[in-house]
Amino acid sequence: MTARAADRARYDRATAHLDAPLAIVDLEAFDANADDLVRRAGGKPIRVASKSVRCRHLLERVLAKDGFAGIMSFTLAESLWLARSGFEDILLAYPSADRARFAELAADPKLAAAVTVMIDDPAHLDLIDAARDGGTEVVRVCLELDTSLKLLGGRVRVGALRSPLHSPAQLADLARTVARRPGFKLVGIMGYEGHIAGVGDAVAGRPLRSRAVRLMQATARRELAERRGAVVRAVRAVAPDLEFVNGGGTGSVQTTAAEDAVTEIAAGSGLYVPRLFDNYTSFTGRPAALFAMPVVRRPGVGVVTVLGGGYPASGVAGPDRLPVPYLPEGLSYDSQEGPGEVQTPLLGSAADDLLIGDRVWFRHAKAGELCERFAELRLVEGDRVTATVPTYRGEGQTFL
């Protein structure tokens, strides 16, 4: 029996008393992935990206481990909810225009002490001030560095279109603006190098593309390490009490941690290890989060139909954004239908061994987005479900 077949048998036994659709997290795999992230971080603390987990119980579990400290959140509403739930160090990774929540933040000492908001433009400060509604608490802010690689005098850009702050001088200028502005305190710098951390460099069947990605990433790492160091020096000249410099992502933990200027690493998807992380040479994780759909039809030889399954991930639409049928091995989509909202036909010889009511296990393309589809996660240890915990959705929280 292959390791994957053994996992399927375990998961089927663990959930035999439950009806599908359902979602699980294999705690042994989850913990092993957490340990691997800590190993790769080389002693620098890991700030957990909550959007890749979206379950308070599992955020608490990983933050209880040595090597993890703090949360990187994705909306201001989520940040305040987490702070009110007892989490004490929350970095909002994206700028917000949520005026009502900024008023709450500026009026509550506990929230203001726990949450740091992201800015990359003086207009963000203006918006926060206009939203204060009498609140006088000092708002902690972090500057976001544009990590993109610019070539040929800027005519070629590789990386996400995020912050406009690219040069040390630009970040230092905004740091001075924050320093002069009453009611704000600059505490950190963040830079997410998605073109390094979030792009696989070993895509099956595409050796030339994979080689090109590795070349691009090597160039980008060198350029960013030098520029980020200069940025930190320039900003520290303005704000010598800067508390943290955050960088990285699951796919670049060890290389980002090697930068002297970086004080902490952001990671989250590496806990669940969705299918997009199958194409990396830098690490190998264990799939920990899966969902099961029941077989409801057998249209013919080599075909079964499961309920639902059309859960595409965000990003540029394409086959790599679709969930992948994982267990049993050997199933694939019908190219004319793909995964559907209500039903999904699956092809392959393995289909002939599946009966009505059996389940097919899938892996999502991304990590936390799976939790927007399920209200609960069944936590599996060995061949037993040992707990059932709510996702954000299960707690009535749908932040985006």
Tab-separated table of C-alpha atoms in Angstrom:
chain	number	residue	atom	x	y	z
A	1	MET	CA	0.000	0.000	0.000
A	2	THR	CA	1.383	3.414	-0.960
A	3	ALA	CA	1.605	6.197	1.607
A	4	ARG	CA	-1.233	8.015	-0.134
A	5	ALA	CA	-3.400	4.886	-0.123
A	6	ALA	CA	-2.691	4.484	3.594
A	7	ASP	CA	-3.739	8.090	4.189
A	8	ARG	CA	-6.948	7.509	2.269
A	9	ALA	CA	-7.743	4.463	4.383
A	10	ARG	CA	-7.080	6.449	7.554
A	11	TYR	CA	-9.228	9.376	6.491
A	12	ASP	CA	-12.070	7.105	5.388
A	13	ARG	CA	-11.994	5.257	8.717
A	14	ALA	CA	-11.768	8.469	10.725
A	15	THR	CA	-14.791	10.020	9.020
A	16	ALA	CA	-16.865	6.884	8.343
A	17	HIS	CA	-19.531	8.096	10.795
A	18	LEU	CA	-19.848	11.466	9.039
A	19	ASP	CA	-21.582	12.473	5.831
A	20	ALA	CA	-19.651	14.252	3.107
A	21	PRO	CA	-19.073	16.978	2.007
A	22	LEU	CA	-16.634	17.624	4.836
A	23	ALA	CA	-13.182	19.092	5.411
A	24	ILE	CA	-10.377	17.761	7.569
A	25	VAL	CA	-6.998	18.833	8.873
A	26	ASP	CA	-4.521	16.044	9.569
A	27	LEU	CA	-2.892	17.267	12.782
A	28	GLU	CA	0.225	15.126	12.391
A	29	ALA	CA	0.880	16.670	8.986
A	30	PHE	CA	-0.057	20.158	10.255
A	31	ASP	CA	2.406	19.912	13.142
A	32	ALA	CA	5.149	18.455	10.933
A	33	ASN	CA	4.715	21.348	8.495
A	34	ALA	CA	4.903	23.828	11.371
A	35	ASP	CA	8.126	22.227	12.580
A	36	ASP	CA	9.593	22.428	9.081
A	37	LEU	CA	8.770	26.140	8.824
A	38	VAL	CA	10.528	26.755	12.141
A	39	ARG	CA	13.563	24.794	10.967
A	40	ARG	CA	13.762	26.787	7.744
A	41	ALA	CA	13.350	30.097	9.589
A	42	GLY	CA	16.653	29.457	11.372
A	43	GLY	CA	15.719	31.020	14.693
A	44	LYS	CA	13.725	33.997	13.420
A	45	PRO	CA	10.111	34.079	14.607
A	46	ILE	CA	7.317	33.257	12.182
A	47	ARG	CA	4.266	35.499	12.035
A	48	VAL	CA	1.286	33.367	10.981
A	49	ALA	CA	-0.711	34.564	7.972
A	50	SER	CA	-4.290	34.177	9.179
A	51	LYS	CA	-5.840	34.222	5.713
A	52	SER	CA	-4.059	30.936	5.046
A	53	VAL	CA	-5.551	29.310	8.164
A	54	ARG	CA	-8.950	30.984	8.859
A	55	CYS	CA	-9.602	28.961	11.984
A	56	ARG	CA	-9.046	30.416	15.450
A	57	HIS	CA	-8.406	27.020	17.040
A	58	LEU	CA	-5.576	26.247	14.620
A	59	LEU	CA	-4.129	29.746	14.963
A	60	GLU	CA	-3.967	29.164	18.704
A	61	ARG	CA	-2.405	25.731	18.171
A	62	VAL	CA	0.422	26.976	15.981
A	63	LEU	CA	1.089	30.085	18.062
A	64	ALA	CA	1.549	27.857	21.103
A	65	LYS	CA	4.582	26.299	19.374
A	66	ASP	CA	8.103	27.603	19.844
A	67	GLY	CA	9.202	29.619	16.829
A	68	PHE	CA	5.853	31.289	16.085
A	69	ALA	CA	4.893	34.772	17.265
A	70	GLY	CA	2.094	37.059	16.121
A	71	ILE	CA	-0.519	37.087	13.383
A	72	MET	CA	-0.552	38.679	9.952
A	73	SER	CA	-4.227	39.459	9.275
A	74	PHE	CA	-6.002	40.399	6.055
A	75	THR	CA	-8.765	42.866	6.955
A	76	LEU	CA	-9.185	45.443	9.691
A	77	ALA	CA	-12.471	43.868	10.816
A	78	GLU	CA	-10.701	40.528	11.231
A	79	SER	CA	-7.857	42.217	13.104
A	80	LEU	CA	-10.205	43.742	15.677
A	81	TRP	CA	-12.129	40.478	16.049
A	82	LEU	CA	-8.908	38.576	16.699
A	83	ALA	CA	-7.720	41.202	19.179
A	84	ARG	CA	-11.006	40.983	21.059
A	85	SER	CA	-10.571	37.196	21.053
A	86	GLY	CA	-7.311	37.493	22.964
A	87	PHE	CA	-4.632	37.625	20.264
A	88	GLU	CA	-2.157	40.357	21.177
A	89	ASP	CA	0.169	40.982	18.211
A	90	ILE	CA	-1.659	41.467	14.927
A	91	LEU	CA	-0.162	43.020	11.808
A	92	LEU	CA	-2.728	43.954	9.168
A	93	ALA	CA	-1.019	43.052	5.909
A	94	TYR	CA	-3.069	45.297	3.610
A	95	PRO	CA	-4.175	48.939	3.740
A	96	SER	CA	-7.787	49.466	4.805
A	97	ALA	CA	-10.509	51.999	4.062
A	98	ASP	CA	-12.812	50.701	6.815
A	99	ARG	CA	-13.670	53.984	8.553
A	100	ALA	CA	-15.988	52.451	11.144
A	101	ARG	CA	-13.304	50.002	12.284
A	102	PHE	CA	-10.649	52.738	12.374
A	103	ALA	CA	-12.930	54.667	14.725
A	104	GLU	CA	-13.128	51.575	16.960
A	105	LEU	CA	-9.360	51.147	16.856
A	106	ALA	CA	-8.630	54.770	17.759
A	107	ALA	CA	-11.076	54.688	20.661
A	108	ASP	CA	-9.934	51.464	22.369
A	109	PRO	CA	-6.563	51.218	24.165
A	110	LYS	CA	-6.540	47.404	24.018
A	111	LEU	CA	-7.186	47.302	20.273
A	112	ALA	CA	-4.716	50.104	19.542
A	113	ALA	CA	-1.985	48.254	21.447
A	114	ALA	CA	-2.656	44.911	19.716
A	115	VAL	CA	-3.139	45.930	16.070
A	116	THR	CA	-0.667	47.456	13.618
A	117	VAL	CA	-2.089	48.766	10.348
A	118	MET	CA	-0.433	48.904	6.939
A	119	ILE	CA	0.171	52.093	4.959
A	120	ASP	CA	2.048	53.028	1.803
A	121	ASP	CA	0.652	56.520	1.161
A	122	PRO	CA	0.076	59.663	3.274
A	123	ALA	CA	-3.562	59.418	2.151
A	124	HIS	CA	-3.923	56.415	4.457
A	125	LEU	CA	-3.040	58.618	7.410
A	126	ASP	CA	-5.576	61.204	6.264
A	127	LEU	CA	-8.290	58.565	6.048
A	128	ILE	CA	-7.523	57.231	9.531
A	129	ASP	CA	-7.533	60.711	11.047
A	130	ALA	CA	-10.837	61.549	9.355
A	131	ALA	CA	-12.323	58.317	10.746
A	132	ARG	CA	-11.213	58.763	14.378
A	133	ASP	CA	-14.543	60.196	15.512
A	134	GLY	CA	-12.944	61.580	18.669
A	135	GLY	CA	-10.708	58.574	19.324
A	136	THR	CA	-7.312	59.639	20.593
A	137	GLU	CA	-5.349	56.387	20.793
A	138	VAL	CA	-2.013	56.270	18.980
A	139	VAL	CA	-2.333	54.080	15.886
A	140	ARG	CA	0.581	51.755	15.196
A	141	VAL	CA	1.590	51.720	11.519
A	142	CYS	CA	3.820	49.638	9.273
A	143	LEU	CA	5.233	50.684	5.905
A	144	GLU	CA	4.953	48.265	2.996
A	145	LEU	CA	7.956	47.918	0.723
A	146	ASP	CA	7.426	47.133	-2.959
A	147	THR	CA	9.561	44.024	-3.409
A	148	SER	CA	9.149	43.707	-7.176
A	149	LEU	CA	12.162	43.269	-9.424
A	150	LYS	CA	12.530	46.067	-11.984
A	151	LEU	CA	14.712	45.542	-15.033
A	152	LEU	CA	15.675	47.589	-18.086
A	153	GLY	CA	15.195	50.883	-16.284
A	154	GLY	CA	11.816	49.859	-14.928
A	155	ARG	CA	10.359	48.865	-18.288
A	156	VAL	CA	10.138	45.252	-17.086
A	157	ARG	CA	8.584	44.517	-13.714
A	158	VAL	CA	8.358	41.123	-11.985
A	159	GLY	CA	6.209	40.953	-8.874
A	160	ALA	CA	2.827	41.906	-7.482
A	161	LEU	CA	1.366	45.373	-7.989
A	162	ARG	CA	1.187	46.337	-4.340
A	163	SER	CA	2.960	49.225	-2.647
A	164	PRO	CA	4.281	52.248	-4.596
A	165	LEU	CA	7.223	52.487	-2.146
A	166	HIS	CA	10.216	50.974	-3.934
A	167	SER	CA	13.335	52.934	-3.014
A	168	PRO	CA	14.941	53.642	0.364
A	169	ALA	CA	14.287	57.351	-0.149
A	170	GLN	CA	10.556	56.787	-0.724
A	171	LEU	CA	10.159	54.789	2.474
A	172	ALA	CA	12.257	57.241	4.470
A	173	ASP	CA	10.089	60.106	3.209
A	174	LEU	CA	6.911	58.393	4.385
A	175	ALA	CA	8.605	57.483	7.668
A	176	ARG	CA	9.293	61.199	8.239
A	177	THR	CA	5.660	61.991	7.456
A	178	VAL	CA	4.526	59.482	10.089
A	179	ALA	CA	7.043	60.823	12.620
A	180	ARG	CA	5.695	64.367	12.190
A	181	ARG	CA	2.069	63.262	12.446
A	182	PRO	CA	0.474	63.263	15.926
A	183	GLY	CA	-1.507	60.151	16.753
A	184	PHE	CA	0.658	57.661	14.859
A	185	LYS	CA	3.693	55.537	15.649
A	186	LEU	CA	5.840	53.826	13.030
A	187	VAL	CA	6.729	50.357	14.312
A	188	GLY	CA	7.570	48.190	11.312
A	189	ILE	CA	8.374	47.524	7.674
A	190	MET	CA	6.823	44.697	5.678
A	191	GLY	CA	7.678	43.332	2.247
A	192	TYR	CA	6.066	40.274	0.667
A	193	GLU	CA	8.177	38.880	-2.159
A	194	GLY	CA	5.370	36.929	-3.833
A	195	HIS	CA	7.359	36.409	-7.027
A	196	ILE	CA	9.865	34.441	-4.944
A	197	ALA	CA	7.748	32.942	-2.174
A	198	GLY	CA	4.597	32.257	-4.185
A	199	VAL	CA	5.807	30.947	-7.547
A	200	GLY	CA	6.798	27.312	-7.939
A	201	ASP	CA	10.199	26.716	-9.521
A	202	ALA	CA	9.778	23.062	-10.505
A	203	VAL	CA	6.604	22.773	-12.566
A	204	ALA	CA	6.060	19.215	-13.802
A	205	GLY	CA	6.470	18.899	-17.563
A	206	ARG	CA	7.771	22.463	-18.009
A	207	PRO	CA	11.544	22.328	-17.533
A	208	LEU	CA	12.331	25.499	-19.488
A	209	ARG	CA	9.790	27.565	-17.597
A	210	SER	CA	11.036	26.133	-14.310
A	211	ARG	CA	14.612	27.045	-15.183
A	212	ALA	CA	13.535	30.569	-16.111
A	213	VAL	CA	11.675	30.939	-12.797
A	214	ARG	CA	14.745	29.803	-10.839
A	215	LEU	CA	16.918	32.311	-12.699
A	216	MET	CA	14.434	35.115	-12.081
A	217	GLN	CA	14.139	34.248	-8.410
A	218	ALA	CA	17.901	34.107	-7.883
A	219	THR	CA	18.241	37.563	-9.454
A	220	ALA	CA	15.297	38.918	-7.456
A	221	ARG	CA	16.639	37.562	-4.152
A	222	ARG	CA	20.002	39.274	-4.624
A	223	GLU	CA	18.458	42.586	-5.646
A	224	LEU	CA	15.883	42.569	-2.860
A	225	ALA	CA	18.322	41.619	-0.097
A	226	GLU	CA	20.534	44.572	-0.985
A	227	ARG	CA	17.644	47.019	-1.397
A	228	ARG	CA	15.777	45.879	1.711
A	229	GLY	CA	18.915	46.354	3.774
A	230	ALA	CA	19.234	49.896	2.454
A	231	VAL	CA	15.550	50.569	3.137
A	232	VAL	CA	15.848	49.434	6.740
A	233	ARG	CA	18.907	51.608	7.324
A	234	ALA	CA	17.127	54.627	5.837
A	235	VAL	CA	13.970	54.116	7.872
A	236	ARG	CA	15.849	53.401	11.110
A	237	ALA	CA	17.603	56.734	10.684
A	238	VAL	CA	14.140	58.274	11.060
A	239	ALA	CA	12.614	55.736	13.470
A	240	PRO	CA	15.418	54.102	15.468
A	241	ASP	CA	12.913	52.239	17.668
A	242	LEU	CA	11.494	50.256	14.750
A	243	GLU	CA	10.167	47.011	16.257
A	244	PHE	CA	10.180	44.606	13.312
A	245	VAL	CA	11.027	44.035	9.656
A	246	ASN	CA	8.761	41.370	8.193
A	247	GLY	CA	9.416	39.473	4.984
A	248	GLY	CA	9.030	36.200	3.235
A	249	GLY	CA	6.316	33.659	2.661
A	250	THR	CA	6.111	29.876	2.736
A	251	GLY	CA	8.141	29.421	-0.430
A	252	SER	CA	11.056	31.640	0.626
A	253	VAL	CA	11.339	31.161	4.383
A	254	GLN	CA	14.985	30.118	4.498
A	255	THR	CA	16.295	32.645	1.982
A	256	THR	CA	14.415	35.576	3.513
A	257	ALA	CA	15.495	34.546	7.016
A	258	ALA	CA	19.110	34.716	5.837
A	259	GLU	CA	18.813	38.496	5.329
A	260	ASP	CA	20.277	40.377	8.276
A	261	ALA	CA	17.752	43.195	7.862
A	262	VAL	CA	14.747	40.888	8.322
A	263	THR	CA	13.679	40.234	11.920
A	264	GLU	CA	10.647	37.976	11.344
A	265	ILE	CA	9.110	35.798	8.636
A	266	ALA	CA	5.514	35.611	7.453
A	267	ALA	CA	4.089	32.194	6.556
A	268	GLY	CA	0.773	30.401	6.705
A	269	SER	CA	0.025	28.334	3.612
A	270	GLY	CA	2.856	25.980	4.514
A	271	LEU	CA	0.790	24.693	7.436
A	272	TYR	CA	-1.911	23.255	5.170
A	273	VAL	CA	0.288	22.726	2.052
A	274	PRO	CA	-2.275	23.189	-0.753
A	275	ARG	CA	-1.554	21.968	-4.259
A	276	LEU	CA	0.229	25.162	-5.380
A	277	PHE	CA	3.134	24.145	-3.152
A	278	ASP	CA	3.803	20.909	-5.027
A	279	ASN	CA	6.156	22.690	-7.443
A	280	TYR	CA	8.994	23.873	-5.195
A	281	THR	CA	12.579	22.702	-4.944
A	282	SER	CA	13.199	24.523	-1.646
A	283	PHE	CA	10.956	22.367	0.546
A	284	THR	CA	8.498	19.488	0.583
A	285	GLY	CA	5.482	19.672	2.849
A	286	ARG	CA	2.760	17.225	3.783
A	287	PRO	CA	-0.801	17.903	2.601
A	288	ALA	CA	-2.698	18.595	5.809
A	289	ALA	CA	-6.010	20.132	4.718
A	290	LEU	CA	-8.335	18.165	2.463
A	291	PHE	CA	-12.019	18.049	1.639
A	292	ALA	CA	-14.160	15.044	0.717
A	293	MET	CA	-17.053	14.916	-1.711
A	294	PRO	CA	-19.414	11.908	-1.966
A	295	VAL	CA	-19.912	9.801	-5.075
A	296	VAL	CA	-23.524	10.289	-6.152
A	297	ARG	CA	-23.517	8.828	-9.696
A	298	ARG	CA	-21.769	6.218	-11.817
A	299	PRO	CA	-22.471	7.364	-15.402
A	300	GLY	CA	-20.415	4.618	-17.039
A	301	VAL	CA	-17.180	2.694	-17.106
A	302	GLY	CA	-14.315	4.756	-15.794
A	303	VAL	CA	-16.532	7.608	-14.599
A	304	VAL	CA	-18.047	8.690	-11.296
A	305	THR	CA	-19.796	11.903	-10.364
A	306	VAL	CA	-19.307	13.565	-6.985
A	307	LEU	CA	-21.424	16.222	-5.371
A	308	GLY	CA	-20.071	19.777	-5.750
A	309	GLY	CA	-16.343	20.432	-5.870
A	310	GLY	CA	-16.167	23.610	-7.946
A	311	TYR	CA	-14.004	25.593	-5.545
A	312	PRO	CA	-11.553	27.605	-7.692
A	313	ALA	CA	-8.844	29.638	-5.995
A	314	SER	CA	-8.161	33.341	-6.461
A	315	GLY	CA	-5.605	34.544	-8.988
A	316	VAL	CA	-5.366	34.323	-12.754
A	317	ALA	CA	-7.956	31.747	-13.859
A	318	GLY	CA	-6.416	28.522	-15.090
A	319	PRO	CA	-6.082	24.808	-14.347
A	320	ASP	CA	-3.617	25.472	-11.521
A	321	ARG	CA	-6.380	27.333	-9.624
A	322	LEU	CA	-8.628	24.269	-9.436
A	323	PRO	CA	-8.777	21.751	-6.611
A	324	VAL	CA	-7.099	18.485	-7.489
A	325	PRO	CA	-8.694	15.050	-6.964
A	326	TYR	CA	-6.148	13.504	-4.616
A	327	LEU	CA	-7.452	10.251	-3.139
A	328	PRO	CA	-7.893	7.678	-4.556
A	329	GLU	CA	-5.036	8.249	-6.968
A	330	GLY	CA	-5.669	8.260	-10.687
A	331	LEU	CA	-8.756	10.458	-11.045
A	332	SER	CA	-8.964	13.521	-13.285
A	333	TYR	CA	-11.520	16.023	-14.507
A	334	ASP	CA	-13.520	15.749	-17.697
A	335	SER	CA	-12.020	18.482	-19.883
A	336	GLN	CA	-15.497	19.401	-21.158
A	337	GLU	CA	-16.938	19.974	-17.676
A	338	GLY	CA	-14.250	20.450	-15.040
A	339	PRO	CA	-15.289	20.851	-11.410
A	340	GLY	CA	-18.875	22.037	-11.103
A	341	GLU	CA	-20.835	24.009	-8.569
A	342	VAL	CA	-23.243	21.126	-7.909
A	343	GLN	CA	-21.619	18.079	-9.467
A	344	THR	CA	-18.236	17.044	-10.816
A	345	PRO	CA	-17.575	14.055	-13.089
A	346	LEU	CA	-14.229	12.332	-12.530
A	347	LEU	CA	-12.498	10.042	-14.981
A	348	GLY	CA	-9.998	7.222	-14.553
A	349	SER	CA	-9.724	3.533	-13.821
A	350	ALA	CA	-9.955	4.257	-10.090
A	351	ALA	CA	-13.550	5.312	-10.675
A	352	ASP	CA	-14.576	1.699	-11.246
A	353	ASP	CA	-13.680	0.825	-7.640
A	354	LEU	CA	-15.876	3.580	-6.191
A	355	LEU	CA	-19.469	2.951	-5.121
A	356	ILE	CA	-22.341	5.319	-4.500
A	357	GLY	CA	-21.664	6.945	-1.131
A	358	ASP	CA	-17.889	6.509	-1.262
A	359	ARG	CA	-15.845	9.662	-1.021
A	360	VAL	CA	-13.160	11.323	-3.105
A	361	TRP	CA	-10.620	13.492	-1.272
A	362	PHE	CA	-9.493	16.757	-2.853
A	363	ARG	CA	-6.772	19.307	-2.175
A	364	HIS	CA	-7.569	22.977	-2.703
A	365	ALA	CA	-5.239	25.053	-4.853
A	366	LYS	CA	-4.734	27.537	-2.007
A	367	ALA	CA	-4.798	27.231	1.754
A	368	GLY	CA	-7.315	29.254	3.743
A	369	GLU	CA	-9.775	29.732	0.893
A	370	LEU	CA	-10.987	26.194	1.576
A	371	CYS	CA	-12.417	27.460	4.871
A	372	GLU	CA	-14.775	29.805	3.046
A	373	ARG	CA	-16.578	26.661	1.829
A	374	PHE	CA	-16.879	24.805	5.123
A	375	ALA	CA	-18.207	25.831	8.528
A	376	GLU	CA	-16.212	23.151	10.352
A	377	LEU	CA	-12.880	21.399	10.194
A	378	ARG	CA	-12.626	17.838	11.482
A	379	LEU	CA	-9.269	17.377	13.161
A	380	VAL	CA	-7.818	13.935	12.448
A	381	GLU	CA	-5.230	12.173	14.573
A	382	GLY	CA	-4.266	8.738	13.307
A	383	ASP	CA	-7.524	7.184	12.177
A	384	ARG	CA	-9.843	9.166	14.490
A	385	VAL	CA	-11.528	12.532	14.430
A	386	THR	CA	-10.509	13.969	17.787
A	387	ALA	CA	-12.174	17.369	17.529
A	388	THR	CA	-14.472	19.458	15.381
A	389	VAL	CA	-13.646	23.166	15.266
A	390	PRO	CA	-15.288	26.092	13.474
A	391	THR	CA	-13.712	27.957	10.615
A	392	TYR	CA	-14.124	31.731	10.370
A	393	ARG	CA	-17.260	31.005	8.326
A	394	GLY	CA	-18.498	28.658	11.031
A	395	GLU	CA	-18.218	31.505	13.521
A	396	GLY	CA	-20.244	33.739	11.238
A	397	GLN	CA	-17.221	35.720	10.085
A	398	THR	CA	-16.760	36.280	6.350
A	399	PHE	CA	-14.304	39.131	6.110
A	400	LEU	CA	-13.821	39.053	2.319
